[in-house]
PDB file of C-alpha atoms in Angstrom:
ATOM      1  CA  ASN A   1     -11.766  79.566  -0.584  1.00 87.00           C
ATOM      2  CA  PHE A   2     -14.969  78.245  -2.050  1.00 92.00           C
ATOM      3  CA  GLU A   3     -17.492  77.105   0.416  1.00 90.00           C
ATOM      4  CA  VAL A   4     -21.106  75.796   0.195  1.00 90.00           C
ATOM      5  CA  GLY A   5     -23.341  75.567   3.152  1.00 87.00           C
ATOM      6  CA  PRO A   6     -24.023  77.418   6.461  1.00 88.00           C
ATOM      7  CA  SER A   7     -20.917  79.015   7.947  1.00 85.00           C
ATOM      8  CA  THR A   8     -21.231  76.857  11.082  1.00 86.00           C
ATOM      9  CA  ALA A   9     -21.410  73.655   9.019  1.00 88.00           C
ATOM     10  CA  ARG A  10     -19.860  73.818   5.563  1.00 86.00           C
ATOM     11  CA  LEU A  11     -21.016  71.078   3.142  1.00 90.00           C
ATOM     12  CA  PHE A  12     -18.624  71.606   0.260  1.00 90.00           C
ATOM     13  CA  THR A  13     -15.261  73.345   0.664  1.00 93.00           C
ATOM     14  CA  VAL A  14     -12.249  73.889  -1.772  1.00 93.00           C
ATOM     15  CA  ASP A  15      -9.141  75.357  -0.154  1.00 92.00           C
ATOM     16  CA  ALA A  16      -7.805  78.122  -2.402  1.00 92.00           C
ATOM     17  CA  SER A  17      -4.169  77.436  -1.547  1.00 92.00           C
ATOM     18  CA  SER A  18      -3.996  73.706  -1.971  1.00 91.00           C
ATOM     19  CA  GLY A  19      -7.036  72.693  -3.809  1.00 89.00           C
ATOM     20  CA  ALA A  20      -8.002  70.258  -1.029  1.00 87.00           C
ATOM     21  CA  THR A  21     -11.732  69.582  -1.240  1.00 88.00           C
ATOM     22  CA  ALA A  22     -14.019  68.289   1.443  1.00 88.00           C
ATOM     23  CA  VAL A  23     -17.476  66.905   0.616  1.00 87.00           C
ATOM     24  CA  THR A  24     -19.746  66.262   3.506  1.00 88.00           C
ATOM     25  CA  GLY A  25     -22.506  64.490   1.442  1.00 82.00           C
ATOM     26  CA  SER A  26     -22.224  61.971  -1.435  1.00 83.00           C
ATOM     27  CA  LEU A  27     -20.174  62.501  -4.579  1.00 82.00           C
ATOM     28  CA  ASP A  28     -21.667  61.162  -7.891  1.00 84.00           C
ATOM     29  CA  VAL A  29     -19.270  60.859 -10.760  1.00 83.00           C
ATOM     30  CA  SER A  30     -20.559  59.467 -14.129  1.00 83.00           C
ATOM     31  CA  ALA A  31     -17.202  59.435 -16.025  1.00 85.00           C
ATOM     32  CA  ALA A  32     -13.838  57.966 -15.372  1.00 82.00           C
ATOM     33  CA  THR A  33     -11.923  59.565 -12.553  1.00 83.00           C
ATOM     34  CA  THR A  34      -8.208  59.635 -11.932  1.00 84.00           C
ATOM     35  CA  LEU A  35      -6.968  59.773  -8.299  1.00 83.00           C
ATOM     36  CA  ALA A  36      -3.329  60.203  -7.337  1.00 83.00           C
ATOM     37  CA  GLY A  37      -4.200  58.729  -4.000  1.00 84.00           C
ATOM     38  CA  ALA A  38      -7.110  58.261  -1.780  1.00 83.00           C
ATOM     39  CA  ALA A  39      -7.873  57.582   1.962  1.00 84.00           C
ATOM     40  CA  LEU A  40     -11.247  56.133   2.652  1.00 84.00           C
ATOM     41  CA  SER A  41     -12.807  55.513   6.113  1.00 84.00           C
ATOM     42  CA  GLY A  42     -15.782  53.520   4.685  1.00 85.00           C
ATOM     43  CA  ASP A  43     -16.638  50.849   2.140  1.00 88.00           C
ATOM     44  CA  ILE A  44     -16.425  50.900  -1.722  1.00 87.00           C
ATOM     45  CA  THR A  45     -19.627  49.604  -3.444  1.00 87.00           C
ATOM     46  CA  MET A  46     -19.678  48.951  -7.139  1.00 86.00           C
ATOM     47  CA  SER A  47     -23.019  48.420  -8.800  1.00 86.00           C
ATOM     48  CA  ASN A  48     -22.089  47.449 -12.361  1.00 87.00           C
ATOM     49  CA  ALA A  49     -23.157  43.886 -13.262  1.00 93.00           C
ATOM     50  CA  ALA A  50     -19.523  43.165 -14.292  1.00 93.00           C
ATOM     51  CA  ALA A  51     -17.149  45.342 -12.384  1.00 91.00           C
ATOM     52  CA  ALA A  52     -13.394  45.124 -12.338  1.00 90.00           C
ATOM     53  CA  ILE A  53     -10.403  46.621 -10.613  1.00 90.00           C
ATOM     54  CA  THR A  54      -7.717  47.116 -13.276  1.00 89.00           C
ATOM     55  CA  HIS A  55      -4.040  47.712 -12.639  1.00 90.00           C
ATOM     56  CA  GLY A  56      -2.198  49.381 -15.506  1.00 88.00           C
ATOM     57  CA  GLY A  57       1.194  49.891 -14.024  1.00 90.00           C
ATOM     58  CA  THR A  58       4.400  47.783 -14.770  1.00 94.00           C
ATOM     59  CA  THR A  59       5.197  46.457 -11.321  1.00 94.00           C
ATOM     60  CA  GLY A  60       2.245  45.135  -9.466  1.00 94.00           C
ATOM     61  CA  LEU A  61      -0.830  45.573  -7.382  1.00 92.00           C
ATOM     62  CA  ALA A  62      -0.971  44.926  -3.632  1.00 92.00           C
ATOM     63  CA  ILE A  63      -4.108  44.492  -1.556  1.00 92.00           C
ATOM     64  CA  THR A  64      -2.892  44.489   2.036  1.00 91.00           C
ATOM     65  CA  SER A  65      -4.493  44.528   5.574  1.00 91.00           C
ATOM     66  CA  THR A  66      -2.035  46.063   7.902  1.00 89.00           C
ATOM     67  CA  GLY A  67      -3.713  44.642  11.011  1.00 88.00           C
ATOM     68  CA  GLY A  68      -5.760  41.716   9.935  1.00 91.00           C
ATOM     69  CA  TYR A  69      -7.008  39.571   7.085  1.00 94.00           C
ATOM     70  CA  VAL A  70      -8.233  40.094   3.452  1.00 94.00           C
ATOM     71  CA  ASP A  71     -11.556  38.098   2.351  1.00 94.00           C
ATOM     72  CA  VAL A  72     -11.986  37.377  -1.371  1.00 93.00           C
ATOM     73  CA  GLU A  73     -15.308  35.728  -1.659  1.00 93.00           C
ATOM     74  CA  ALA A  74     -15.234  32.852   0.810  1.00 93.00           C
ATOM     75  CA  VAL A  75     -11.349  32.705   0.785  1.00 95.00           C
ATOM     76  CA  ARG A  76      -9.476  34.419   3.704  1.00 95.00           C
ATOM     77  CA  PHE A  77      -5.849  35.604   3.227  1.00 95.00           C
ATOM     78  CA  THR A  78      -3.879  36.220   6.447  1.00 94.00           C
ATOM     79  CA  GLY A  79      -0.317  36.942   5.483  1.00 93.00           C
ATOM     80  CA  LEU A  80       0.962  33.765   3.842  1.00 94.00           C
ATOM     81  CA  ASN A  81      -1.917  31.691   5.250  1.00 95.00           C
ATOM     82  CA  LEU A  82      -5.027  30.903   3.137  1.00 95.00           C
ATOM     83  CA  GLY A  83      -8.206  29.547   4.715  1.00 95.00           C
ATOM     84  CA  THR A  84     -11.800  30.286   5.419  1.00 94.00           C
ATOM     85  CA  ALA A  85     -13.745  32.398   7.946  1.00 92.00           C
ATOM     86  CA  THR A  86     -13.985  29.413  10.286  1.00 92.00           C
ATOM     87  CA  VAL A  87     -10.529  27.868   9.617  1.00 93.00           C
ATOM     88  CA  GLY A  88      -7.968  30.543   9.254  1.00 92.00           C
ATOM     89  CA  THR A  89      -5.162  28.303   7.916  1.00 94.00           C
ATOM     90  CA  VAL A  90      -5.735  25.592   5.445  1.00 94.00           C
ATOM     91  CA  LEU A  91      -2.842  26.293   3.082  1.00 95.00           C
ATOM     92  CA  SER A  92       0.376  27.852   4.270  1.00 96.00           C
ATOM     93  CA  LEU A  93       2.863  29.316   1.716  1.00 95.00           C
ATOM     94  CA  ALA A  94       6.638  29.809   2.050  1.00 95.00           C
ATOM     95  CA  ASP A  95       9.511  30.467  -0.358  1.00 95.00           C
ATOM     96  CA  THR A  96      10.487  26.829  -0.051  1.00 93.00           C
ATOM     97  CA  GLY A  97       7.020  25.247  -0.607  1.00 91.00           C
ATOM     98  CA  ALA A  98       3.573  24.883   0.704  1.00 93.00           C
ATOM     99  CA  GLY A  99       1.850  23.140   3.695  1.00 94.00           C
ATOM    100  CA  VAL A 100      -1.653  21.680   3.940  1.00 94.00           C
ATOM    101  CA  THR A 101      -3.606  21.505   7.132  1.00 93.00           C
ATOM    102  CA  GLY A 102      -6.130  18.642   6.839  1.00 89.00           C
ATOM    103  CA  THR A 103      -6.872  16.390   3.815  1.00 90.00           C
ATOM    104  CA  LEU A 104      -5.582  17.041   0.222  1.00 88.00           C
ATOM    105  CA  ASP A 105      -7.792  15.606  -2.408  1.00 89.00           C
ATOM    106  CA  SER A 106      -6.902  15.178  -6.035  1.00 87.00           C
ATOM    107  CA  THR A 107      -8.928  13.847  -8.971  1.00 90.00           C
ATOM    108  CA  GLY A 108      -5.920  13.826 -11.245  1.00 91.00           C
ATOM    109  CA  ASN A 109      -2.596  12.088 -11.115  1.00 90.00           C
ATOM    110  CA  PHE A 110      -0.220  12.927  -8.239  1.00 89.00           C
ATOM    111  CA  ALA A 111       3.343  13.247  -8.999  1.00 88.00           C
ATOM    112  CA  VAL A 112       6.468  14.479  -6.976  1.00 86.00           C
ATOM    113  CA  GLY A 113       9.606  15.555  -8.800  1.00 80.00           C
ATOM    114  CA  SER A 114      10.515  17.708 -11.910  1.00 75.00           C
ATOM    115  CA  ALA A 115       8.567  17.347 -15.048  1.00 66.00           C
ATOM    116  CA  GLY A 116       9.960  14.670 -17.193  1.00 63.00           C
ATOM    117  CA  VAL A 117      12.142  13.182 -14.293  1.00 72.00           C
ATOM    118  CA  GLY A 118      10.930   9.930 -12.665  1.00 70.00           C
ATOM    119  CA  GLY A 119       9.569  10.433  -9.057  1.00 82.00           C
ATOM    120  CA  PHE A 120       6.900   9.267  -6.679  1.00 88.00           C
ATOM    121  CA  ALA A 121       3.777   8.957  -8.800  1.00 89.00           C
ATOM    122  CA  VAL A 122       0.143   7.788  -8.188  1.00 90.00           C
ATOM    123  CA  THR A 123      -2.229   7.216 -11.071  1.00 91.00           C
ATOM    124  CA  ALA A 124      -5.759   8.505 -10.371  1.00 92.00           C
ATOM    125  CA  SER A 125      -7.621   6.010 -12.481  1.00 93.00           C
ATOM    126  CA  ASN A 126      -6.355   2.826 -10.737  1.00 91.00           C
ATOM    127  CA  GLY A 127      -4.200   3.828  -7.746  1.00 89.00           C
ATOM    128  CA  ASN A 128      -1.028   2.391  -9.257  1.00 90.00           C
ATOM    129  CA  THR A 129       2.069   3.836  -7.358  1.00 89.00           C
ATOM    130  CA  VAL A 130       5.585   4.095  -8.600  1.00 86.00           C
ATOM    131  CA  VAL A 131       8.490   4.573  -6.154  1.00 84.00           C
ATOM    132  CA  PRO A 132      11.757   4.811  -7.944  1.00 83.00           C
ATOM    133  CA  GLY A 133      13.757   5.350  -4.795  1.00 80.00           C
ATOM    134  CA  THR A 134      13.782   3.572  -1.426  1.00 81.00           C
ATOM    135  CA  LEU A 135      10.443   2.890   0.265  1.00 81.00           C
ATOM    136  CA  GLY A 136      10.596   2.809   4.150  1.00 84.00           C
ATOM    137  CA  VAL A 137       7.782   1.289   6.040  1.00 85.00           C
ATOM    138  CA  THR A 138       7.791   1.242   9.773  1.00 87.00           C
ATOM    139  CA  GLY A 139       4.355  -0.411  10.439  1.00 86.00           C
ATOM    140  CA  ALA A 140       2.560  -3.542   9.299  1.00 84.00           C
ATOM    141  CA  THR A 141       1.741  -3.770   5.595  1.00 84.00           C
ATOM    142  CA  THR A 142      -1.152  -5.776   4.184  1.00 83.00           C
ATOM    143  CA  MET A 143      -0.821  -7.004   0.505  1.00 78.00           C
ATOM    144  CA  SER A 144      -3.914  -8.478  -1.192  1.00 78.00           C
ATOM    145  CA  SER A 145      -1.975  -9.607  -4.211  1.00 75.00           C
ATOM    146  CA  ASP A 146       1.565 -10.918  -5.129  1.00 70.00           C
ATOM    147  CA  LEU A 147       4.702  -9.012  -4.370  1.00 70.00           C
ATOM    148  CA  THR A 148       7.368  -9.113  -7.052  1.00 69.00           C
ATOM    149  CA  VAL A 149      10.982  -7.828  -6.528  1.00 66.00           C
ATOM    150  CA  THR A 150      12.937  -7.577  -9.679  1.00 63.00           C
ATOM    151  CA  ALA A 151      16.268  -5.852  -8.619  1.00 58.00           C
ATOM    152  CA  GLY A 152      19.091  -8.368  -8.847  1.00 59.00           C
ATOM    153  CA  GLY A 153      16.605 -11.379  -9.334  1.00 53.00           C
ATOM    154  CA  VAL A 154      12.948 -12.139  -8.832  1.00 56.00           C
ATOM    155  CA  VAL A 155      11.410 -12.813  -5.599  1.00 55.00           C
ATOM    156  CA  THR A 156       7.631 -13.474  -5.332  1.00 54.00           C
ATOM    157  CA  PHE A 157       5.552 -13.827  -2.264  1.00 55.00           C
ATOM    158  CA  GLY A 158       2.080 -15.259  -3.305  1.00 52.00           C
ATOM    159  CA  VAL A 159      -1.261 -14.407  -1.719  1.00 49.00           C
ATOM    160  CA  ARG A 160      -1.309 -17.680   0.186  1.00 47.00           C
ATOM    161  CA  LYS A 161       2.108 -17.182   1.555  1.00 45.00           C
ATOM    162  CA  ALA A 162       2.056 -13.654   2.850  1.00 41.00           C
ATOM    163  CA  PRO A 163       5.325 -12.406   4.457  1.00 41.00           C
ATOM    164  CA  THR A 164       3.671 -12.968   7.876  1.00 45.00           C
ATOM    165  CA  LYS A 165       3.542 -16.768   7.169  1.00 52.00           C
ATOM    166  CA  ASN A 166       6.383 -19.111   7.600  1.00 51.00           C
ATOM    167  CA  ALA A 167       6.819 -22.374   5.493  1.00 52.00           C
ATOM    168  CA  MET A 168       9.536 -23.754   7.815  1.00 55.00           C
ATOM    169  CA  PHE A 169       8.832 -26.712  10.016  1.00 58.00           C
ATOM    170  CA  THR A 170      10.573 -29.109  12.451  1.00 55.00           C
ATOM    171  CA  ALA A 171       9.819 -32.722  13.084  1.00 57.00           C
ATOM    172  CA  CYS A 172      11.495 -35.488  14.836  1.00 59.00           C
ATOM    173  CA  ALA A 173      10.974 -39.270  15.345  1.00 59.00           C
ATOM    174  CA  SER A 174       9.850 -40.349  18.766  1.00 58.00           C
ATOM    175  CA  VAL A 175      11.613 -43.697  18.609  1.00 66.00           C
ATOM    176  CA  ASP A 176      14.654 -45.055  16.853  1.00 69.00           C
ATOM    177  CA  GLN A 177      14.021 -46.263  13.408  1.00 70.00           C
ATOM    178  CA  ILE A 178      16.475 -48.782  11.764  1.00 73.00           C
ATOM    179  CA  ILE A 179      16.817 -48.290   8.039  1.00 73.00           C
ATOM    180  CA  SER A 180      17.635 -51.660   6.404  1.00 78.00           C
ATOM    181  CA  ALA A 181      16.776 -51.080   2.731  1.00 80.00           C
ATOM    182  CA  VAL A 182      17.337 -48.607   0.010  1.00 81.00           C
ATOM    183  CA  GLY A 183      14.480 -46.153  -0.482  1.00 78.00           C
ATOM    184  CA  GLU A 184      12.875 -46.895   2.939  1.00 76.00           C
ATOM    185  CA  VAL A 185      10.695 -43.976   4.225  1.00 75.00           C
ATOM    186  CA  VAL A 186      11.893 -42.305   7.356  1.00 73.00           C
ATOM    187  CA  ALA A 187       8.968 -41.678   9.595  1.00 72.00           C
ATOM    188  CA  PHE A 188       8.741 -38.470  11.627  1.00 70.00           C
ATOM    189  CA  GLY A 189       6.537 -39.364  14.474  1.00 67.00           C
ATOM    190  CA  GLU A 190       6.443 -36.062  16.313  1.00 70.00           C
ATOM    191  CA  GLU A 191       5.566 -32.746  14.685  1.00 72.00           C
ATOM    192  CA  ALA A 192       7.375 -29.920  16.637  1.00 71.00           C
ATOM    193  CA  LEU A 193       6.508 -26.959  14.419  1.00 73.00           C
ATOM    194  CA  ASP A 194       4.328 -26.470  11.426  1.00 75.00           C
ATOM    195  CA  VAL A 195       3.166 -22.962  11.023  1.00 73.00           C
ATOM    196  CA  ASP A 196       0.968 -23.259   8.044  1.00 77.00           C
ATOM    197  CA  ASN A 197       0.106 -27.031   8.163  1.00 80.00           C
ATOM    198  CA  ASP A 198       2.226 -27.995   5.204  1.00 80.00           C
ATOM    199  CA  PHE A 199       3.484 -31.135   6.699  1.00 80.00           C
ATOM    200  CA  ALA A 200       1.108 -34.129   6.659  1.00 78.00           C
ATOM    201  CA  SER A 201       1.209 -37.907   6.247  1.00 77.00           C
ATOM    202  CA  ASN A 202       4.989 -37.903   6.699  1.00 74.00           C
ATOM    203  CA  MET A 203       5.346 -35.441   3.820  1.00 77.00           C
ATOM    204  CA  PHE A 204       6.002 -31.764   3.441  1.00 79.00           C
ATOM    205  CA  THR A 205       4.178 -29.994   0.573  1.00 81.00           C
ATOM    206  CA  ALA A 206       5.733 -26.771  -0.790  1.00 80.00           C
ATOM    207  CA  PRO A 207       3.038 -24.222  -0.803  1.00 79.00           C
ATOM    208  CA  VAL A 208       4.534 -22.159  -3.558  1.00 76.00           C
ATOM    209  CA  ALA A 209       7.245 -22.719  -6.207  1.00 76.00           C
ATOM    210  CA  GLY A 210      10.663 -21.506  -5.042  1.00 74.00           C
ATOM    211  CA  TYR A 211      13.831 -22.414  -3.017  1.00 76.00           C
ATOM    212  CA  TYR A 212      13.517 -23.902   0.442  1.00 77.00           C
ATOM    213  CA  ALA A 213      16.175 -24.576   3.011  1.00 75.00           C
ATOM    214  CA  ARG A 214      16.039 -28.007   4.650  1.00 76.00           C
ATOM    215  CA  ALA A 215      18.139 -29.416   7.555  1.00 74.00           C
ATOM    216  CA  LEU A 216      18.329 -33.033   8.707  1.00 73.00           C
ATOM    217  CA  HIS A 217      20.117 -34.349  11.816  1.00 70.00           C
ATOM    218  CA  ASN A 218      20.492 -38.087  12.084  1.00 68.00           C
ATOM    219  CA  CYS A 219      22.656 -40.481  14.241  1.00 66.00           C
ATOM    220  CA  LYS A 220      24.235 -43.711  13.015  1.00 65.00           C
ATOM    221  CA  ARG A 221      24.347 -46.588  15.621  1.00 62.00           C
ATOM    222  CA  ARG A 222      27.316 -48.988  15.450  1.00 61.00           C
TER     223      ARG A 222
END
């Protein structure tokens, strides 16, 4: 064996049978060093202004913590979860996709579906949203502009007549009226229902262009 230092506390030792070397102090190497394997109980500090860890094999490089997490700058990796030192899981990865804990912000367009295939899309510049499939809404929806439906025909709800409004009304005469001439106006003296105040002066004014259902019940006295 090759030994340096007092017999009771060797500082540098090389085993003659295996070549195993023990260094008690620091080891300074100025040229490239090839290691078949290394086990370290402390930290690795690199002092070059632009340092790199380079893998030259053909399969891959794994940086793994067997009992905890791996921090790269301010990003923390714990298994398939990515986060920070304070929030361990912000992004969760799986073979089938990814999950986000919290808010997902995007300054570019947002699209769901394969490239070149129409899917749910939001344009970043104006917020225009395209839904090629079925849109299900379980809560109340507020629209500040017209709604146009063009599948199998055109149906438009204007701003004034939102879907929560109702243009239907019911009115009846309080007393009998005898019609004795052609073109005589029938007066409805009692207004039973007029949701949006479209009936006035014995006349109903259509709020928007379209089709309206009207029912009239009258009795003929003999």
